[in-house]
Short mmCIF file of N, CA and C in Angstrom, two decimals:
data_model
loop_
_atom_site.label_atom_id
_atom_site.label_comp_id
_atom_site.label_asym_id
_atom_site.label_seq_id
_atom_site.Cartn_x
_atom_site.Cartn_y
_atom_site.Cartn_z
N UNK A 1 -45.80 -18.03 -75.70
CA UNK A 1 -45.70 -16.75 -75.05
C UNK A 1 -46.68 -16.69 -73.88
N UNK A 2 -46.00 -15.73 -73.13
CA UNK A 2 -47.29 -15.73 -72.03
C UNK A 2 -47.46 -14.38 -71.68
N UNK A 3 -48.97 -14.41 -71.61
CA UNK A 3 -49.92 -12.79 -71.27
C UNK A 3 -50.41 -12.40 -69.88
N UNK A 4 -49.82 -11.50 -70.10
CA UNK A 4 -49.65 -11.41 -68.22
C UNK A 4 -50.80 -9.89 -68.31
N UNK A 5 -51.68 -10.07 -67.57
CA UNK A 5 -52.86 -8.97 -67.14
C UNK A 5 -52.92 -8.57 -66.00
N UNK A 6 -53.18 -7.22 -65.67
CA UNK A 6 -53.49 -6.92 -64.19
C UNK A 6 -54.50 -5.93 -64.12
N UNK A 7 -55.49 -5.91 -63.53
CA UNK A 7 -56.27 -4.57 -63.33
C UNK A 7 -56.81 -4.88 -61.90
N UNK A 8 -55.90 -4.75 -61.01
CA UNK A 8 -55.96 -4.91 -59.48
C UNK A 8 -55.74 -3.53 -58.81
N UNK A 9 -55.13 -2.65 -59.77
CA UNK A 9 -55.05 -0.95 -59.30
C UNK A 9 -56.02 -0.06 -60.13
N UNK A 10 -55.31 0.98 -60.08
CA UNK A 10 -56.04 2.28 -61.02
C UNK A 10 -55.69 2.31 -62.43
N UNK A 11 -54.50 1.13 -63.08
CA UNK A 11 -53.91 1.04 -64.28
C UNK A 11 -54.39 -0.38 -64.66
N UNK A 12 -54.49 -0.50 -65.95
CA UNK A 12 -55.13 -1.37 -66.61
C UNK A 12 -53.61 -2.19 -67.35
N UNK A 13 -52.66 -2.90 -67.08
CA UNK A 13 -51.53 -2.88 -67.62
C UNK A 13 -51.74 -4.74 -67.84
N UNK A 14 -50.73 -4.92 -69.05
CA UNK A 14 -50.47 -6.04 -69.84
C UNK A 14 -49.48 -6.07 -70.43
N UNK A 15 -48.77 -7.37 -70.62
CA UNK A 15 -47.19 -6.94 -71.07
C UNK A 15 -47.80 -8.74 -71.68
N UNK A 16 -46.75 -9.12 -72.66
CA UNK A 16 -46.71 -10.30 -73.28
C UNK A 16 -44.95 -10.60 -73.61
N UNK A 17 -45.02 -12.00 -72.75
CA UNK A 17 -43.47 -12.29 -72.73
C UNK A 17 -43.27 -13.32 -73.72
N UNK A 18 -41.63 -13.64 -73.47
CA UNK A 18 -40.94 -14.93 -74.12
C UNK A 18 -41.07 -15.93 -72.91
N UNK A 19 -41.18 -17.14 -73.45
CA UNK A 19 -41.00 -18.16 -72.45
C UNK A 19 -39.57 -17.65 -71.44
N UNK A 20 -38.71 -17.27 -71.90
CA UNK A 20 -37.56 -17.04 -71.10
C UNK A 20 -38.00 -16.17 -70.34
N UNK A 21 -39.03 -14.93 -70.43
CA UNK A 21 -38.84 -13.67 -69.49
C UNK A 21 -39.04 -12.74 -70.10
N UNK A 22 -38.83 -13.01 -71.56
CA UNK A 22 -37.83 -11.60 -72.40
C UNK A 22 -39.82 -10.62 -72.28
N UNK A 23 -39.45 -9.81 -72.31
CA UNK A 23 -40.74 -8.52 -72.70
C UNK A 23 -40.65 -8.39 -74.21
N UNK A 24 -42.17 -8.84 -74.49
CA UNK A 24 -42.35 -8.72 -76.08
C UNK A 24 -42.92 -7.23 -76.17
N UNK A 25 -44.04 -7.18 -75.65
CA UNK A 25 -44.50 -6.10 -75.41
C UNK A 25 -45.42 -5.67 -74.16
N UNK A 26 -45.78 -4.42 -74.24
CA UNK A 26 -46.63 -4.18 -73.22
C UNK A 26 -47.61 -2.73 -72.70
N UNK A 27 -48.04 -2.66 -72.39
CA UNK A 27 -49.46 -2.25 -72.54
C UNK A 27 -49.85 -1.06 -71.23
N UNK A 28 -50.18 0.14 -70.56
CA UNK A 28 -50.93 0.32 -69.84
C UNK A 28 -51.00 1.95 -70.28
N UNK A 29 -52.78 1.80 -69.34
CA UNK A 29 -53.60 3.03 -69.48
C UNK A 29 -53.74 2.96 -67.74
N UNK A 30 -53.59 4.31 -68.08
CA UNK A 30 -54.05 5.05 -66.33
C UNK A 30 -55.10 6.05 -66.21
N UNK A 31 -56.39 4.93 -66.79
CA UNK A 31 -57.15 6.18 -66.82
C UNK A 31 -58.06 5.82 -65.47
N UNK A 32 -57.66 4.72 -64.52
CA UNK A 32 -58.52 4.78 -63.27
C UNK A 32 -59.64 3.20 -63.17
N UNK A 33 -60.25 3.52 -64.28
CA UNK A 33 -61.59 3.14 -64.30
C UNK A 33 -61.96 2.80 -65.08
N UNK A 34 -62.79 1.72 -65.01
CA UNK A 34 -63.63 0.97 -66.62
C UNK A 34 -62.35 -0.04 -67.47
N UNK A 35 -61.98 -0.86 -66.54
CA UNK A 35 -60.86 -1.38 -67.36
C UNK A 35 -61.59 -2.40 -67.93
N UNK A 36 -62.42 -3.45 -67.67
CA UNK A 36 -63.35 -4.08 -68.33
C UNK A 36 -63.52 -3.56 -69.81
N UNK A 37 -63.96 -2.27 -70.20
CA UNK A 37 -64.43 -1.74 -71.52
C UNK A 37 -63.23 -1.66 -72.25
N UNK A 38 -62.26 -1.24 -71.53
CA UNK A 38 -60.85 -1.37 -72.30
C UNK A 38 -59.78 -2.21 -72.71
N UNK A 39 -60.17 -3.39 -71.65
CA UNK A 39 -58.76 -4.82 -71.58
C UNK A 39 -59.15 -4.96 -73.26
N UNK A 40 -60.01 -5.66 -73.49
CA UNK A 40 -60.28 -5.96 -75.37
C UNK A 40 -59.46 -5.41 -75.96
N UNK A 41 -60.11 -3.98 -76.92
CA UNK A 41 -59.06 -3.06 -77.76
C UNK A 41 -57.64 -2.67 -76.85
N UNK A 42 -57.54 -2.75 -75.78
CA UNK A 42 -55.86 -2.54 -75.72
C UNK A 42 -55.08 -4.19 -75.88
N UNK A 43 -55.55 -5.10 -75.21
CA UNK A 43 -55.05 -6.52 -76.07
C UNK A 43 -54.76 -6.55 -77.33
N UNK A 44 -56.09 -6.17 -78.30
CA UNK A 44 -55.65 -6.35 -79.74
C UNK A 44 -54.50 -5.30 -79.83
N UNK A 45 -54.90 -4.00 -79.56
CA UNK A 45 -53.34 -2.93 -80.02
C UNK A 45 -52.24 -2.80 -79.92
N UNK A 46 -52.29 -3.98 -78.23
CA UNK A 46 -50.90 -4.78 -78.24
C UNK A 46 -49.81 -5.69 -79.22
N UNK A 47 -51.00 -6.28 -79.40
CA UNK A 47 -50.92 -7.65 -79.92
C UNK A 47 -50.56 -7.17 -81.44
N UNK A 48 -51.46 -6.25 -81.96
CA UNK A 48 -50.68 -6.00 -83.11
C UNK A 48 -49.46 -5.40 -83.45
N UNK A 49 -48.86 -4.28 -82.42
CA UNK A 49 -48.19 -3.67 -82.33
C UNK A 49 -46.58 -4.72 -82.47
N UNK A 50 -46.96 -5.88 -81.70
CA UNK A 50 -46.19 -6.97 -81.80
C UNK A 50 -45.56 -8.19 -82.82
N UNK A 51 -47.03 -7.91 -83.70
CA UNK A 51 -46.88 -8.36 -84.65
C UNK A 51 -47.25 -10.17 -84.54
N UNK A 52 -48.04 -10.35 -83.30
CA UNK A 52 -48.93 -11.27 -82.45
C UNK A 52 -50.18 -11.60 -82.70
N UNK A 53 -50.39 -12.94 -82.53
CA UNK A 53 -52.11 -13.05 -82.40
C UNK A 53 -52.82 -14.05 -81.19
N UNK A 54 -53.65 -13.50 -80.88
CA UNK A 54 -53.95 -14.45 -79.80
C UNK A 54 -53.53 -15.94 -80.07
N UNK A 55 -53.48 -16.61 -80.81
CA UNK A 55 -53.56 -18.04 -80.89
C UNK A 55 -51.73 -18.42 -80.80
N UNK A 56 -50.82 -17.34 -80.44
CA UNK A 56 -49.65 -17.37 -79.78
C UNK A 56 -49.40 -17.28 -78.46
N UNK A 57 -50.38 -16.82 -77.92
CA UNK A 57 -50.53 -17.01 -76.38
C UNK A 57 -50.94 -18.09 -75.70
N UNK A 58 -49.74 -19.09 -74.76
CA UNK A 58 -49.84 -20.13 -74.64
C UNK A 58 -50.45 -20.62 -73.04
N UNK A 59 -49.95 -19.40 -72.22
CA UNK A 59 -50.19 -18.85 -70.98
C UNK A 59 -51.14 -17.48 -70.49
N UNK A 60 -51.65 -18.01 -69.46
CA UNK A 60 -52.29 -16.56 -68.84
C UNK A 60 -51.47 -16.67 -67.31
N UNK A 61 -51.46 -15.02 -66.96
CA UNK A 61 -51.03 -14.93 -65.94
C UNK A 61 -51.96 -13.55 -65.35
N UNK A 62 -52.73 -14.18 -64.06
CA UNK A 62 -53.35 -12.34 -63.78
C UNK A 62 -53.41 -12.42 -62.29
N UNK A 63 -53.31 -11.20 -62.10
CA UNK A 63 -53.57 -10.40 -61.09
C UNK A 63 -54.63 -11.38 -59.80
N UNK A 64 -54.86 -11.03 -58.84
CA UNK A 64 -55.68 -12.07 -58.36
C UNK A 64 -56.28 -10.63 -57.34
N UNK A 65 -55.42 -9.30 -56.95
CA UNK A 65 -56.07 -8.50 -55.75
C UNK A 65 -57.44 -8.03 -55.85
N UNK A 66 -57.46 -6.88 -55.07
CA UNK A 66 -58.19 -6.08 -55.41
C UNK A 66 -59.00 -5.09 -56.47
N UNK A 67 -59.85 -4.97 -56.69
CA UNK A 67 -60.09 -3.95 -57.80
C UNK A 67 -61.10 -4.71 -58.82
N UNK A 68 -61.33 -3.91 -59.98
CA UNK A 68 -61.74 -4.52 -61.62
C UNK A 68 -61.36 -6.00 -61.86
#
């Protein structure tokens, strides 16, 4: 699977795919700010929600702009 992160805006968003594309799940808070304090516990709440654990994530994919 691969974990795709972004906190290059005002939203802290994460989605976790299928090798194909497919959307397993995914993730965002718009609270602006402090995404650092938050990427952690919203990963895991993802991840469980999914029924996932990190050691299924085979890929990273992130953001590279501006911002956090």
């Amino acid at each position: 699977m691969i974990l795709a992160i972004d906190t290059s805006g005002q939203d802290l968003s994460l989605a976790l795919t299928a090798p194909d594309g497919a959307c397993i799940a995914s993730y965002q808070d718009q609270h602006g700010r402090g995404h650092g304090e938050r990427i952690l516990p919203a990963l895991e709440e993802m991840l469980a929600k999914a029924g996932k654990s990190y050691s299924d994530v085979r890929l990273l994919a992130v953001s590279t702009g501006p911002g956090s």
